[in-house]
C-alpha positions as a Markdown table, in Angstrom:
| # | Residue | x | y | z |
|---|---|---|---|---|
| 1 | Met | -29.2 | 54.3 | 15.2 |
| 2 | Thr | -26.9 | 56.0 | 17.9 |
| 3 | His | -28.3 | 58.9 | 19.8 |
| 4 | Arg | -26.0 | 61.7 | 21.1 |
| 5 | Leu | -27.0 | 62.5 | 24.8 |
| 6 | Val | -25.2 | 65.5 | 26.6 |
| 7 | Leu | -25.1 | 65.1 | 30.4 |
| 8 | Thr | -24.3 | 68.2 | 32.6 |
| 9 | Ser | -24.0 | 66.5 | 36.0 |
| 10 | Leu | -23.5 | 63.1 | 37.7 |
| 11 | Gly | -27.2 | 63.3 | 38.9 |
| 12 | Glu | -28.3 | 63.2 | 35.2 |
| 13 | Leu | -25.9 | 60.4 | 34.6 |
| 14 | Glu | -27.6 | 58.4 | 37.5 |
| 15 | Ala | -31.0 | 59.0 | 35.9 |
| 16 | Val | -30.1 | 57.4 | 32.5 |
| 17 | Arg | -27.8 | 54.6 | 34.1 |
| 18 | Gly | -30.5 | 52.0 | 32.9 |
| 19 | Leu | -29.6 | 52.8 | 29.4 |
| 20 | Phe | -26.2 | 51.0 | 29.7 |
| 21 | Ala | -25.9 | 47.4 | 29.4 |
| 22 | Asp | -25.1 | 45.3 | 32.6 |
| 23 | Gly | -21.8 | 43.8 | 32.1 |
| 24 | Gly | -22.2 | 43.4 | 28.4 |
| 25 | Pro | -22.1 | 45.3 | 25.2 |
| 26 | Val | -24.3 | 48.3 | 24.7 |
| 27 | Pro | -27.3 | 47.3 | 22.6 |
| 28 | Val | -27.3 | 48.8 | 19.0 |
| 29 | Gly | -29.0 | 52.2 | 19.0 |
| 30 | Arg | -28.3 | 53.0 | 22.6 |
| 31 | Ala | -24.8 | 53.8 | 22.8 |
| 32 | Leu | -24.2 | 56.9 | 24.8 |
| 33 | Val | -21.2 | 59.3 | 25.0 |
| 34 | Pro | -21.7 | 61.1 | 28.5 |
| 35 | Val | -20.2 | 64.6 | 28.5 |
| 36 | Ile | -20.0 | 66.2 | 31.9 |
| 37 | Gly | -20.2 | 70.0 | 31.9 |
| 38 | Gly | -19.1 | 70.6 | 35.7 |
| 39 | Thr | -15.7 | 70.2 | 37.0 |
| 40 | Gly | -16.2 | 71.6 | 40.3 |
| 41 | Ala | -15.3 | 70.1 | 43.7 |
| 42 | Ala | -19.0 | 69.1 | 44.1 |
| 43 | Glu | -18.9 | 67.2 | 40.9 |
| 44 | Arg | -15.6 | 65.5 | 41.8 |
| 45 | Gly | -16.9 | 64.7 | 45.0 |
| 46 | Ala | -20.0 | 63.1 | 43.6 |
| 47 | Leu | -17.9 | 61.1 | 41.2 |
| 48 | Ala | -15.7 | 59.7 | 44.2 |
| 49 | Glu | -18.8 | 58.8 | 46.1 |
| 50 | Ala | -20.2 | 57.1 | 43.0 |
| 51 | Ala | -17.0 | 55.2 | 42.5 |
| 52 | Arg | -16.9 | 54.1 | 46.1 |
| 53 | Arg | -20.5 | 52.7 | 45.8 |
| 54 | Ala | -19.6 | 50.9 | 42.7 |
| 55 | Ala | -16.5 | 49.4 | 44.5 |
| 56 | Gly | -18.5 | 48.5 | 47.4 |
| 57 | Glu | -21.3 | 46.7 | 45.4 |
| 58 | Leu | -18.5 | 44.9 | 43.5 |
| 59 | Glu | -17.1 | 43.7 | 46.7 |
| 60 | Gln | -20.3 | 42.4 | 47.9 |
| 61 | Leu | -20.9 | 40.6 | 44.6 |
| 62 | Leu | -17.5 | 39.1 | 45.0 |
| 63 | Ala | -18.1 | 38.0 | 48.5 |
| 64 | Arg | -21.6 | 36.6 | 47.7 |
| 65 | Asp | -19.9 | 34.6 | 44.8 |
| 66 | Gly | -17.1 | 33.5 | 47.1 |
| 67 | Glu | -19.6 | 32.0 | 49.6 |
| 68 | Arg | -21.6 | 30.3 | 46.7 |
| 69 | Arg | -18.3 | 28.7 | 45.5 |
| 70 | Val | -17.3 | 27.6 | 49.1 |
| 71 | Glu | -20.9 | 26.1 | 49.3 |
| 72 | Ala | -20.3 | 24.3 | 46.0 |
| 73 | Lys | -17.0 | 23.0 | 47.1 |
| 74 | Arg | -18.6 | 21.4 | 50.2 |
| 75 | Gly | -21.1 | 19.9 | 47.9 |
| 76 | Leu | -18.4 | 18.6 | 45.7 |
| 77 | Gly | -16.5 | 17.2 | 48.8 |
| 78 | Arg | -19.6 | 15.6 | 50.2 |
| 79 | Leu | -20.3 | 13.9 | 46.9 |
| 80 | Arg | -16.8 | 12.4 | 46.6 |
| 81 | Glu | -17.1 | 11.4 | 50.2 |
| 82 | Thr | -20.5 | 9.6 | 49.7 |
| 83 | Ala | -19.4 | 8.0 | 46.4 |
| 84 | Ser | -16.4 | 6.6 | 48.2 |
| 85 | Glu | -18.5 | 5.4 | 51.4 |
| 86 | Ala | -21.1 | 3.9 | 48.8 |
| 87 | Leu | -18.2 | 1.9 | 47.0 |
| 88 | Gly | -16.8 | 0.6 | 50.4 |
| 89 | Leu | -20.2 | -0.6 | 51.5 |
| 90 | Arg | -20.8 | -2.2 | 48.1 |
| 91 | Arg | -17.6 | -4.0 | 48.8 |
| 92 | Thr | -18.7 | -5.1 | 52.3 |
| 93 | Ala | -21.9 | -6.3 | 51.0 |
| 94 | Arg | -20.2 | -8.5 | 48.4 |
| 95 | Glu | -17.6 | -9.8 | 51.0 |
| 96 | Met | -20.7 | -10.5 | 53.5 |
| 97 | Gly | -22.6 | -12.3 | 50.7 |
| 98 | Glu | -19.7 | -14.5 | 50.0 |
| 99 | Ala | -19.0 | -15.1 | 53.8 |
| 100 | Ala | -22.8 | -16.2 | 54.1 |
| 101 | Glu | -22.6 | -18.7 | 51.2 |
| 102 | Arg | -19.3 | -20.2 | 52.6 |
| 103 | Ala | -21.1 | -20.4 | 56.2 |
| 104 | Ala | -24.2 | -21.8 | 54.7 |
| 105 | Ala | -22.2 | -24.5 | 52.9 |
| 106 | Leu | -20.2 | -25.3 | 56.2 |
| 107 | Ala | -23.6 | -25.8 | 58.1 |
| 108 | Glu | -24.5 | -28.3 | 55.6 |
| 109 | Ser | -21.2 | -30.4 | 55.6 |
| 110 | Ala | -19.9 | -29.6 | 59.0 |
| 111 | Phe | -18.7 | -33.1 | 60.9 |
| 112 | Glu | -19.7 | -31.6 | 64.2 |
| 113 | Arg | -23.2 | -30.5 | 65.0 |
| 114 | Ser | -22.3 | -27.7 | 67.1 |
| 115 | Ala | -20.1 | -26.2 | 64.4 |
| 116 | Gly | -22.9 | -26.7 | 62.0 |
| 117 | Arg | -25.4 | -24.8 | 64.3 |
| 118 | Arg | -22.7 | -22.1 | 64.7 |
| 119 | Ala | -22.1 | -21.8 | 60.8 |
| 120 | Glu | -25.9 | -21.3 | 60.4 |
| 121 | His | -25.7 | -18.5 | 62.9 |
| 122 | Val | -22.9 | -16.8 | 61.1 |
| 123 | Ala | -24.5 | -17.4 | 57.8 |
| 124 | Ala | -27.6 | -15.6 | 59.1 |
| 125 | Val | -25.6 | -12.7 | 60.6 |
| 126 | Ala | -23.6 | -12.3 | 57.4 |
| 127 | Gly | -26.8 | -12.2 | 55.3 |
| 128 | Arg | -28.2 | -9.6 | 57.5 |
| 129 | Leu | -25.0 | -7.5 | 57.3 |
| 130 | Arg | -25.1 | -7.9 | 53.5 |
| 131 | Asn | -28.5 | -6.5 | 53.3 |
| 132 | Gln | -27.7 | -3.6 | 55.7 |
| 133 | Ala | -24.7 | -2.6 | 53.8 |
| 134 | Glu | -26.7 | -2.7 | 50.6 |
| 135 | Ala | -29.2 | -0.5 | 51.7 |
| 136 | His | -26.9 | 2.1 | 53.1 |
| 137 | Ala | -25.0 | 2.0 | 49.9 |
| 138 | Glu | -28.2 | 2.7 | 48.1 |
| 139 | Ala | -29.1 | 5.7 | 50.3 |
| 140 | Leu | -25.5 | 7.1 | 49.9 |
| 141 | Glu | -25.7 | 6.8 | 46.1 |
| 142 | Arg | -29.1 | 8.4 | 45.9 |
| 143 | Glu | -27.5 | 11.2 | 47.9 |
| 144 | Ala | -24.6 | 11.3 | 45.5 |
| 145 | Arg | -26.7 | 11.4 | 42.4 |
| 146 | Thr | -28.7 | 14.5 | 43.9 |
| 147 | Leu | -25.4 | 16.1 | 44.7 |
| 148 | Ala | -24.3 | 15.5 | 41.3 |
| 149 | Gly | -27.5 | 17.0 | 39.8 |
| 150 | Arg | -26.9 | 20.3 | 41.5 |
| 151 | Gly | -26.0 | 23.2 | 39.1 |
| 152 | Asp | -23.0 | 24.5 | 41.3 |
| 153 | Val | -21.4 | 21.0 | 41.9 |
| 154 | Ala | -21.8 | 20.2 | 38.2 |
| 155 | Arg | -20.1 | 23.5 | 37.2 |
| 156 | Leu | -17.2 | 22.5 | 39.5 |
| 157 | Leu | -16.9 | 19.3 | 38.1 |
| 158 | Ala | -16.8 | 20.7 | 34.5 |
| 159 | Glu | -14.2 | 23.2 | 35.6 |
| 160 | Glu | -12.0 | 20.5 | 37.2 |
| 161 | Lys | -12.5 | 18.2 | 34.1 |
| 162 | Arg | -11.6 | 21.1 | 31.8 |
| 163 | Lys | -8.4 | 21.7 | 33.9 |
| 164 | Glu | -7.4 | 18.4 | 33.8 |
| 165 | Lys | -7.7 | 18.2 | 29.9 |
| 166 | Glu | -5.7 | 21.5 | 29.7 |
| 167 | Val | -2.9 | 19.9 | 32.0 |
| 168 | Glu | -2.9 | 16.8 | 29.9 |
| 169 | Met | -2.8 | 18.8 | 26.7 |
| 170 | Arg | 0.2 | 20.8 | 28.0 |
| 171 | Glu | 2.0 | 17.6 | 29.0 |
| 172 | Lys | 1.4 | 16.3 | 25.5 |
| 173 | Leu | 2.7 | 19.5 | 24.0 |
| 174 | Ala | 5.8 | 19.4 | 26.1 |
| 175 | Leu | 6.3 | 15.5 | 25.1 |
| 176 | Ala | 6.1 | 16.5 | 21.6 |
| 177 | Gly | 8.7 | 19.1 | 22.0 |
| 178 | Arg | 11.0 | 16.5 | 23.6 |
| 179 | His | 10.4 | 14.1 | 20.7 |
| 180 | Leu | 11.2 | 16.8 | 18.2 |
| 181 | Asp | 14.5 | 17.5 | 20.3 |
| 182 | Gly | 15.3 | 14.0 | 20.3 |
| 183 | Gly | 14.8 | 13.3 | 16.7 |
| 184 | Arg | 11.7 | 11.3 | 17.1 |
| 185 | Asn | 9.7 | 13.2 | 14.5 |
| 186 | Asp | 7.1 | 10.2 | 13.9 |
| 187 | Glu | 6.3 | 10.2 | 17.6 |
| 188 | Ala | 5.9 | 14.0 | 17.7 |
| 189 | Arg | 3.6 | 13.8 | 14.6 |
| 190 | Arg | 1.3 | 11.4 | 16.1 |
| 191 | Leu | 1.1 | 13.2 | 19.3 |
| 192 | Leu | 0.5 | 16.6 | 17.6 |
| 193 | Ser | -2.2 | 14.9 | 15.3 |
| 194 | Ser | -4.0 | 13.6 | 18.3 |
| 195 | Leu | -4.2 | 17.3 | 19.8 |
| 196 | Glu | -5.6 | 18.7 | 16.7 |
| 197 | Gly | -8.9 | 20.3 | 17.3 |
| 198 | Thr | -8.6 | 20.1 | 21.2 |
| 199 | Ile | -6.4 | 23.1 | 21.9 |
| 200 | Gly | -8.5 | 25.8 | 23.7 |
| 201 | Gly | -8.6 | 29.4 | 23.6 |
| 202 | Asp | -5.5 | 30.2 | 25.5 |
| 203 | Pro | -3.2 | 32.2 | 23.1 |
| 204 | Glu | 0.1 | 30.6 | 24.7 |
| 205 | Asp | -1.4 | 27.1 | 24.1 |
| 206 | Arg | -2.3 | 27.8 | 20.6 |
| 207 | Gln | 1.0 | 29.5 | 19.9 |
| 208 | Ala | 3.0 | 26.7 | 21.3 |
| 209 | Tyr | 0.9 | 24.1 | 19.4 |
| 210 | Glu | 1.4 | 25.9 | 16.1 |
| 211 | Ser | 5.1 | 26.4 | 16.6 |
| 212 | Leu | 5.6 | 22.8 | 17.3 |
| 213 | Arg | 3.5 | 21.9 | 14.0 |
| 214 | Arg | 5.8 | 24.2 | 11.9 |
| 215 | Arg | 8.8 | 22.5 | 13.5 |
| 216 | Glu | 7.4 | 19.0 | 12.9 |
| 217 | Gln | 6.2 | 19.7 | 9.3 |
| 218 | Ala | 9.7 | 21.4 | 8.6 |
| 219 | Val | 11.4 | 18.1 | 9.8 |
| 220 | His | 9.0 | 16.0 | 8.0 |
| 221 | Leu | 9.5 | 17.8 | 4.7 |
| 222 | Arg | 13.3 | 17.7 | 5.1 |
| 223 | Ser | 13.2 | 14.0 | 5.8 |
| 224 | Ala | 11.0 | 13.1 | 2.8 |
| 225 | Glu | 13.1 | 15.3 | 0.4 |
| 226 | Glu | 16.2 | 13.6 | 1.5 |
| 227 | Ala | 14.5 | 10.1 | 1.1 |
| 228 | Leu | 13.5 | 11.2 | -2.4 |
| 229 | Arg | 17.0 | 12.2 | -3.4 |
| 230 | Glu | 18.5 | 8.8 | -2.1 |
| 231 | Ala | 15.7 | 6.9 | -3.9 |
| 232 | Arg | 16.5 | 8.6 | -7.2 |
| 233 | Arg | 20.0 | 7.9 | -6.8 |
| 234 | Leu | 19.3 | 4.1 | -6.2 |
| 235 | His | 16.3 | 3.4 | -8.1 |
| 236 | Arg | 18.2 | 2.3 | -11.3 |
| 237 | Arg | 20.8 | -0.1 | -9.6 |
| 238 | Glu | 19.1 | -0.8 | -6.3 |
| 239 | Pro | 15.2 | -0.5 | -7.0 |
| 240 | Ala | 14.2 | -2.6 | -3.8 |
| 241 | Arg | 16.1 | -0.2 | -1.6 |
| 242 | Ala | 14.7 | 2.8 | -3.2 |
| 243 | Ile | 11.2 | 1.3 | -2.9 |
| 244 | Gly | 11.9 | 0.7 | 0.8 |
| 245 | Leu | 13.1 | 4.4 | 1.4 |
| 246 | Ile | 9.8 | 5.8 | -0.1 |
| 247 | Glu | 7.6 | 3.4 | 1.8 |
| 248 | Ala | 8.9 | 4.6 | 4.9 |
| 249 | Val | 7.8 | 8.3 | 4.1 |
| 250 | Glu | 4.7 | 9.5 | 5.7 |
| 251 | Leu | 2.9 | 11.1 | 2.7 |
| 252 | Ala | 0.2 | 13.0 | 4.8 |
| 253 | Gly | 0.9 | 16.5 | 5.3 |
| 254 | Leu | 3.6 | 17.0 | 2.6 |
| 255 | Pro | 3.3 | 19.3 | -0.3 |
| 256 | Glu | 1.6 | 18.1 | -3.5 |
| 257 | Asp | 4.7 | 18.3 | -5.5 |
| 258 | Val | 6.8 | 16.3 | -3.1 |
| 259 | Val | 4.1 | 13.5 | -3.0 |
| 260 | Arg | 3.9 | 13.5 | -6.8 |
| 261 | His | 7.7 | 13.1 | -7.1 |
| 262 | Leu | 7.9 | 10.4 | -4.5 |
| 263 | Tyr | 5.1 | 8.6 | -6.0 |
| 264 | Gly | 6.8 | 8.7 | -9.5 |
| 265 | Cys | 9.9 | 7.5 | -8.2 |
| 266 | Trp | 8.4 | 4.6 | -6.3 |
| 267 | Leu | 6.5 | 3.6 | -9.3 |
| 268 | Thr | 9.5 | 3.7 | -11.5 |
| 269 | Ala | 11.5 | 1.6 | -9.1 |
| 270 | Cys | 8.6 | -1.0 | -8.9 |
| 271 | Arg | 8.8 | -1.2 | -12.6 |
| 272 | Arg | 12.6 | -1.8 | -12.7 |
| 273 | Leu | 11.9 | -4.9 | -10.4 |
| 274 | Glu | 10.6 | -6.5 | -13.7 |
| 275 | Leu | 7.8 | -8.4 | -11.9 |
| 276 | Leu | 5.9 | -10.6 | -14.4 |
| 277 | Ala | 2.3 | -10.0 | -14.9 |
| 278 | Ala | 2.2 | -7.5 | -12.1 |
| 279 | Ile | -0.4 | -4.7 | -11.8 |
| 280 | His | -0.6 | -1.2 | -10.7 |
| 281 | Tyr | -3.6 | -0.3 | -8.7 |
| 282 | Arg | -4.3 | 3.5 | -8.0 |
| 283 | Ala | -6.6 | 4.4 | -5.3 |
| 284 | Gly | -6.2 | 8.2 | -5.4 |
| 285 | Phe | -3.6 | 10.8 | -5.4 |
| 286 | Gly | -0.5 | 9.5 | -3.7 |
| 287 | Arg | -2.0 | 6.3 | -2.8 |
| 288 | Gly | -1.5 | 3.1 | -4.8 |
| 289 | Ala | -0.1 | -0.5 | -4.8 |
| 290 | Val | 1.7 | -2.9 | -7.0 |
| 291 | Leu | 0.6 | -6.5 | -6.9 |
| 292 | Met | 1.4 | -10.0 | -8.3 |
| 293 | Pro | -1.1 | -12.7 | -9.1 |
| 294 | Thr | -1.1 | -15.8 | -6.7 |
| 295 | Ala | -1.8 | -19.4 | -7.6 |
| 296 | Asp | -5.2 | -19.2 | -6.3 |
| 297 | Gly | -6.4 | -16.3 | -8.7 |
| 298 | Arg | -5.8 | -13.7 | -5.9 |
| 299 | Trp | -3.6 | -10.6 | -5.7 |
| 300 | Glu | -0.6 | -10.2 | -3.6 |
| 301 | Val | 0.7 | -6.9 | -2.4 |
| 302 | Val | 4.6 | -6.4 | -3.4 |
| 303 | Ser | 4.6 | -2.7 | -2.2 |
| 304 | Ala | 2.0 | -0.1 | -1.4 |
| 305 | Leu | 2.1 | 3.7 | -0.8 |
| 306 | Gly | -0.2 | 5.7 | 1.1 |
| 307 | Leu | -2.6 | 2.9 | 1.9 |
| 308 | Arg | -3.1 | 1.9 | 5.5 |
| 309 | Arg | -3.1 | -1.9 | 6.2 |
| 310 | Trp | -1.9 | -2.9 | 2.6 |
| 311 | Glu | 1.0 | -4.5 | 4.1 |
| 312 | Arg | 3.3 | -6.6 | 1.8 |
| 313 | Gly | 1.9 | -10.1 | 1.3 |
| 314 | Arg | -1.8 | -9.1 | 1.8 |
| 315 | Thr | -4.1 | -10.5 | -0.8 |
| 316 | Phe | -7.0 | -9.2 | -2.7 |
| 317 | Ser | -9.7 | -10.4 | -5.0 |
| 318 | Pro | -9.6 | -9.1 | -8.4 |
| 319 | Arg | -13.0 | -7.7 | -7.7 |
| 320 | Ala | -11.5 | -5.4 | -5.2 |
| 321 | Leu | -9.0 | -3.9 | -7.6 |
| 322 | Arg | -11.1 | -2.7 | -10.3 |
| 323 | Gly | -9.3 | -0.1 | -12.5 |
| 324 | Ala | -5.8 | -1.7 | -12.0 |
| 325 | Arg | -3.6 | -1.7 | -15.0 |
| 326 | Pro | -0.5 | -3.7 | -16.0 |
| 327 | Leu | 2.6 | -2.5 | -14.2 |
| 328 | Gly | 4.6 | -2.3 | -17.5 |
């Protein structure tokens, strides 16, 4: 329920300020429509003063938030610095460990006794340096984990990751556009499909993606219709060529009637090959294969449509092709 409240001065407005939500929507039942009765110089002066106070408070909040962001950036910088130093120390520890092993081996096999004693000393020094490097690395890694666990640092890392993804996404959109401009529709389709569900809330990004999708789908449909027309022209005299044309069409994303016509033309062309004992296996709408029997009792793919990894020549057991019917 909404209550109407009439205010006659800025003082009264100050008294009911707590009824308004802080930075968010006004709760249901507490929406207020203030009506100011006075319009004199005093009221205007009070309004100006209240506005100055609000602006001053906002500036203080912005300044404090800026300080916190600077502090978070320092923490992030320190995190990267410690992680890099720890990585370098781990590398040093590994190198010193290898040096200690080589020096120990030399101490045992040296032809000169003095060289052997010196190698023993080097092995001990290298071993000590390895232990020291590992200890320093562990300390830095603990510090890095602590910094990474800070909420402000984690938030900056998340912001950076989000921005990197946005940049990557926009680069992919631009590349998809170049693919379409260059007639590489298959590459554009794969790229746009990989972006599906990853476009953020930016209206321009969403608009760019949808525009490219419409362009790609229009080119895809036009290409499929051209392949269908050519296959219909060829399927009586040159069925193998007609089959090849239709096999090259990506059926996903096409209108159902176009898929139905493509499938029907493909199946008719397969029948015109007059394959003895061939079968037709249908796995669903727009998905099927024509297979021939092999000497070992299996079935070999002659042609397939809409089925991934059903390349020509692949064989299947009869058990895997339940529901198949003679092609004729």
